[in-house]
Short mmCIF file of C-alpha atoms in Angstrom, two decimals:
data_model
loop_
_atom_site.label_atom_id
_atom_site.label_comp_id
_atom_site.label_asym_id
_atom_site.label_seq_id
_atom_site.Cartn_x
_atom_site.Cartn_y
_atom_site.Cartn_z
CA MET A 1 -21.23 -20.43 8.02
CA GLN A 2 -19.15 -18.06 5.51
CA THR A 3 -18.48 -20.63 3.39
CA ALA A 4 -18.99 -21.43 -0.43
CA PRO A 5 -19.70 -25.58 -1.43
CA HIS A 6 -16.42 -26.52 -2.05
CA GLN A 7 -14.73 -25.11 1.02
CA ASN A 8 -18.14 -27.04 2.65
CA GLU A 9 -16.45 -30.50 0.41
CA GLN A 10 -13.29 -30.21 1.97
CA ILE A 11 -14.73 -29.45 5.24
CA GLY A 12 -16.89 -31.34 5.50
CA SER A 13 -14.48 -33.88 4.07
CA ALA A 14 -11.84 -32.94 7.12
CA LEU A 15 -14.26 -34.04 9.08
CA GLY A 16 -14.66 -37.98 7.76
CA ILE A 17 -11.51 -38.17 8.60
CA LEU A 18 -11.57 -37.42 11.59
CA ARG A 19 -13.71 -39.19 12.47
CA ARG A 20 -12.61 -42.66 10.69
CA ARG A 21 -9.33 -41.91 12.34
CA LEU A 22 -10.03 -41.41 15.42
CA GLY A 23 -13.42 -43.68 16.18
CA ASP A 24 -14.82 -43.31 18.68
CA ALA A 25 -11.99 -41.56 20.73
CA LEU A 26 -13.42 -38.45 19.37
CA LEU A 27 -15.69 -36.55 21.13
CA ALA A 28 -16.27 -32.78 19.67
CA VAL A 29 -15.82 -31.25 15.52
CA TYR A 30 -15.06 -27.43 15.71
CA LEU A 31 -15.27 -25.11 13.05
CA HIS A 32 -13.67 -21.79 14.86
CA GLY A 33 -11.76 -19.05 13.06
CA SER A 34 -12.56 -16.88 9.82
CA ALA A 35 -14.72 -19.41 8.29
CA VAL A 36 -17.31 -18.83 11.08
CA SER A 37 -16.42 -14.87 12.28
CA GLY A 38 -16.06 -12.84 9.46
CA GLY A 39 -16.07 -15.45 6.08
CA LEU A 40 -13.19 -16.29 4.46
CA ARG A 41 -10.47 -13.95 2.61
CA PRO A 42 -8.74 -15.31 -0.06
CA GLN A 43 -5.77 -16.86 1.91
CA SER A 44 -7.61 -17.73 4.90
CA ASP A 45 -6.96 -20.87 6.38
CA ILE A 46 -9.95 -23.35 7.83
CA ASP A 47 -9.62 -23.55 11.21
CA LEU A 48 -10.84 -27.25 12.60
CA LEU A 49 -10.01 -28.45 16.40
CA ALA A 50 -11.54 -31.17 17.52
CA VAL A 51 -11.35 -33.22 21.15
CA VAL A 52 -10.74 -36.64 22.34
CA GLY A 53 -11.34 -39.03 24.92
CA SER A 54 -7.76 -40.67 25.45
CA GLY A 55 -3.81 -40.34 24.05
CA LEU A 56 -4.17 -39.77 20.09
CA THR A 57 -1.83 -43.88 19.25
CA GLU A 58 1.69 -43.77 17.03
CA SER A 59 -0.91 -45.23 14.26
CA GLN A 60 -3.39 -43.16 14.42
CA ARG A 61 -1.20 -39.19 14.59
CA ASN A 62 0.71 -41.50 11.47
CA GLY A 63 -2.39 -42.12 9.97
CA LEU A 64 -4.09 -38.22 9.99
CA LEU A 65 -1.00 -36.82 8.96
CA THR A 66 -0.77 -38.67 6.21
CA GLU A 67 -4.62 -37.99 4.83
CA LEU A 68 -4.08 -33.78 6.36
CA LEU A 69 -1.18 -33.96 3.34
CA CYS A 70 -3.54 -34.92 0.91
CA LEU A 71 -6.94 -32.62 1.73
CA SER A 72 -4.61 -29.64 2.87
CA GLY A 73 -3.77 -27.20 -0.02
CA ARG A 74 0.26 -25.81 0.32
CA HIS A 75 0.41 -22.54 1.12
CA PRO A 76 -0.06 -20.13 -0.36
CA ALA A 77 -3.58 -22.10 -1.20
CA VAL A 78 -4.77 -21.74 -5.46
CA PRO A 79 -7.23 -19.53 -5.40
CA GLY A 80 -10.53 -21.70 -5.89
CA GLY A 81 -8.47 -24.52 -4.59
CA LEU A 82 -8.47 -26.17 -1.65
CA ARG A 83 -8.20 -24.55 1.54
CA CYS A 84 -4.80 -24.26 4.03
CA LEU A 85 -6.29 -26.56 6.78
CA GLU A 86 -5.48 -26.63 10.63
CA VAL A 87 -6.72 -29.03 13.19
CA MET A 88 -5.38 -29.03 16.30
CA VAL A 89 -6.78 -32.02 19.30
CA PHE A 90 -6.21 -32.08 22.35
CA CYS A 91 -7.94 -33.99 25.11
CA ARG A 92 -10.72 -34.13 27.56
CA SER A 93 -8.62 -34.46 30.66
CA ASP A 94 -6.03 -31.73 30.17
CA LEU A 95 -8.47 -29.63 29.03
CA ALA A 96 -10.02 -30.38 32.13
CA ARG A 97 -7.26 -30.11 33.94
CA GLY A 98 -6.81 -26.55 33.32
CA ASN A 99 -2.96 -26.23 32.89
CA TYR A 100 -1.36 -23.49 31.09
CA PRO A 101 0.02 -23.59 28.07
CA ALA A 102 -2.99 -25.82 26.40
CA ARG A 103 -1.09 -28.99 25.78
CA ALA A 104 -2.08 -30.47 22.25
CA GLU A 105 -1.77 -34.01 21.59
CA PHE A 106 -2.31 -33.36 17.68
CA VAL A 107 -0.85 -29.99 15.60
CA TYR A 108 -1.36 -29.92 12.30
CA GLY A 109 -0.49 -26.86 10.41
CA GLU A 110 0.91 -25.72 6.30
CA TRP A 111 3.20 -23.71 8.58
CA LEU A 112 4.56 -27.29 9.37
CA ARG A 113 4.63 -28.84 5.89
CA GLU A 114 8.34 -29.09 5.17
CA ALA A 115 8.54 -30.43 8.18
CA PHE A 116 6.01 -33.59 8.20
CA GLU A 117 7.00 -34.49 4.32
CA ALA A 118 11.05 -34.39 5.32
CA GLY A 119 10.10 -36.98 7.93
CA GLU A 120 9.38 -35.41 11.47
CA SER A 121 6.31 -36.48 13.04
CA PRO A 122 3.56 -34.61 15.49
CA VAL A 123 3.29 -35.09 19.05
CA PRO A 124 1.82 -33.45 21.94
CA GLU A 125 3.26 -29.97 23.98
CA GLY A 126 2.15 -27.39 24.72
CA ASP A 127 2.41 -24.34 23.15
CA PRO A 128 0.79 -19.85 24.52
CA GLU A 129 -0.69 -20.17 21.25
CA TYR A 130 -2.87 -23.42 21.95
CA SER A 131 -3.98 -21.40 24.77
CA LEU A 132 -5.11 -18.23 22.79
CA VAL A 133 -6.60 -20.77 20.38
CA LEU A 134 -8.69 -22.59 22.84
CA ALA A 135 -10.18 -19.12 23.84
CA GLN A 136 -10.90 -18.08 20.72
CA ALA A 137 -12.75 -20.93 19.37
CA ARG A 138 -15.02 -20.28 23.39
CA GLN A 139 -16.29 -16.95 21.88
CA GLU A 140 -16.26 -17.95 18.24
CA ALA A 141 -16.94 -21.51 17.00
CA ILE A 142 -19.04 -23.81 15.71
CA ALA A 143 -19.75 -27.18 17.20
CA LEU A 144 -19.72 -29.33 14.10
CA CYS A 145 -20.54 -32.58 16.51
CA GLY A 146 -20.48 -32.51 20.60
CA PRO A 147 -21.04 -30.06 23.25
CA PRO A 148 -19.77 -26.84 23.90
CA GLY A 149 -16.75 -25.98 24.64
CA ASN A 150 -14.45 -25.46 27.49
CA GLU A 151 -14.19 -21.95 28.95
CA VAL A 152 -10.53 -19.84 29.51
CA PRO A 153 -9.02 -18.30 32.61
CA PRO A 154 -8.82 -14.55 30.92
CA GLU A 155 -6.05 -14.87 33.35
CA HIS A 156 -4.46 -17.91 30.68
CA VAL A 157 -5.48 -15.76 28.10
CA ARG A 158 -3.19 -12.23 28.57
CA GLN A 159 -0.61 -14.37 29.88
CA ALA A 160 -0.24 -16.46 26.88
CA MET A 161 -0.20 -13.16 24.51
CA ARG A 162 2.90 -12.19 27.38
CA ASP A 163 4.79 -15.39 25.93
CA ALA A 164 3.42 -15.80 22.35
CA LEU A 165 4.93 -12.14 21.34
CA PRO A 166 8.79 -13.04 21.40
CA ASP A 167 8.11 -15.78 18.97
CA LEU A 168 5.49 -13.93 17.04
CA LEU A 169 8.37 -10.71 16.45
CA ASP A 170 10.05 -12.99 15.34
CA GLY A 171 8.26 -14.33 12.45
CA LEU A 172 8.14 -10.49 11.57
CA HIS A 173 10.85 -11.43 8.39
CA GLY A 174 8.66 -13.15 5.54
CA ASP A 175 5.60 -12.93 7.53
CA ALA A 176 5.31 -9.55 7.65
CA ARG A 177 1.67 -9.40 6.44
CA ASN A 178 -0.06 -12.09 9.20
CA VAL A 179 2.23 -11.27 11.76
CA LEU A 180 1.08 -7.07 12.21
CA LEU A 181 -2.85 -7.94 11.70
CA THR A 182 -2.05 -10.91 14.88
CA LEU A 183 -0.35 -8.21 17.25
CA ALA A 184 -3.63 -5.76 15.50
CA ARG A 185 -5.84 -9.03 17.29
CA MET A 186 -3.54 -9.18 20.58
CA TRP A 187 -4.23 -5.12 20.55
CA HIS A 188 -7.71 -5.54 20.15
CA THR A 189 -8.25 -8.58 22.73
CA ALA A 190 -6.23 -6.64 25.27
CA ARG A 191 -7.60 -3.48 25.40
CA THR A 192 -11.18 -5.36 25.45
CA GLY A 193 -11.02 -9.37 26.27
CA LYS A 194 -12.89 -9.70 22.48
CA PHE A 195 -11.79 -11.75 19.59
CA VAL A 196 -12.21 -10.24 16.43
CA THR A 197 -11.50 -11.05 12.87
CA LYS A 198 -7.59 -9.67 11.97
CA ASP A 199 -8.75 -6.80 9.75
CA THR A 200 -11.52 -5.51 12.24
CA ALA A 201 -8.74 -5.32 14.33
CA ALA A 202 -6.45 -3.90 11.79
CA THR A 203 -9.21 -1.19 11.77
CA TRP A 204 -9.97 -0.35 14.76
CA ALA A 205 -5.96 -0.45 15.28
CA MET A 206 -5.68 1.83 12.47
CA ARG A 207 -7.15 4.80 14.37
CA ARG A 208 -5.20 4.17 16.85
CA LEU A 209 -1.57 4.06 15.60
CA PRO A 210 0.15 7.25 14.20
CA GLY A 211 -0.21 8.12 9.95
CA PRO A 212 2.57 5.83 8.78
CA ASP A 213 1.76 2.99 10.68
CA ALA A 214 -1.76 2.93 10.35
CA MET A 215 -0.89 3.32 6.71
CA THR A 216 1.30 0.51 7.39
CA LEU A 217 -0.43 -1.96 9.39
CA ASP A 218 -3.74 -1.02 6.52
CA HIS A 219 -1.33 -2.53 3.70
CA ALA A 220 -1.75 -5.65 5.49
CA ARG A 221 -5.15 -5.60 6.33
CA GLY A 222 -5.39 -4.98 2.82
CA ALA A 223 -3.09 -7.86 1.46
CA TYR A 224 -5.31 -9.53 3.74
CA LEU A 225 -8.40 -9.21 1.90
CA GLY A 226 -7.04 -9.97 -1.46
CA GLU A 227 -6.93 -5.73 -2.13
CA LEU A 228 -3.13 -5.89 -3.23
CA ALA A 229 -0.54 -7.26 -3.22
CA ASP A 230 0.93 -8.97 0.05
CA ASP A 231 5.09 -7.38 -0.82
CA TRP A 232 6.92 -6.38 2.07
CA GLN A 233 10.23 -6.04 0.12
CA SER A 234 10.09 -1.83 0.32
CA ARG A 235 7.59 -2.11 3.30
CA ALA A 236 10.19 -3.32 6.12
CA GLY A 237 11.81 -0.98 8.04
CA ALA A 238 8.28 0.92 8.62
CA ALA A 239 6.82 -3.10 9.11
CA ARG A 240 9.36 -3.65 12.30
CA GLN A 241 8.31 -0.41 13.67
CA VAL A 242 4.38 -0.88 13.31
CA ALA A 243 5.39 -3.71 15.16
CA GLY A 244 7.77 -2.54 17.80
CA ARG A 245 4.57 -0.08 18.72
CA MET A 246 2.05 -2.26 18.05
CA ALA A 247 3.48 -5.21 20.93
CA GLU A 248 4.55 -2.44 23.19
CA TYR A 249 0.40 -1.27 23.53
CA VAL A 250 -0.07 -4.56 23.91
CA ARG A 251 2.39 -5.09 26.73
CA ARG A 252 0.87 -1.93 28.65
CA SER A 253 -2.93 -3.37 27.63
CA LEU A 254 -1.99 -6.35 29.35
#
């Protein structure tokens, strides 16, 4: 696990919150994402996935939310400070049924902070993105406690990518770096069946894109790695072009 000591401390604190708030219902916790697949980048989240034996009570949801709001760093994370956390909780019975899209009992992420601080509460819901998260975690996750995770059928992964594309493209304005890198990773997964880090997927995709599009994607890769400023004001048109091209390549590969 390629994390600094203070990041290991934050992971340990998050695990402690899950154990304290979920008690005997907690069956497993997995660390996945950049922390295990290629090392945390400057703006990488710490990604945790938990499995519980029964649905969460309102008290458990509120308790988890209160503590995670305090432990998670606000986006964008301050270098050397608290990382942004992404925590998803799934019920064992939902995973066993293997329904599509996957249903999460609880989701915390910094993109939801504003809504949570305004009084909204996390509720169970299904989303194609959750199926992709489960599939990626099954490939790469480290179990912090509990047994290995469930397999996600390949057809669910392909359907999740199809269904997630429209919302992903809608988020291009204001989140160009992440959208472009996610599209590159989708394209790689659609072609190979494997999940890789965002920068690895970008390098793979750049070799298959026309020169100007490759340069735009390389800017996203450099910003992700902390090598360049994450500035898209003068690149909005170029970002739309390469996003549209990669989305079409994803559709064709599925």
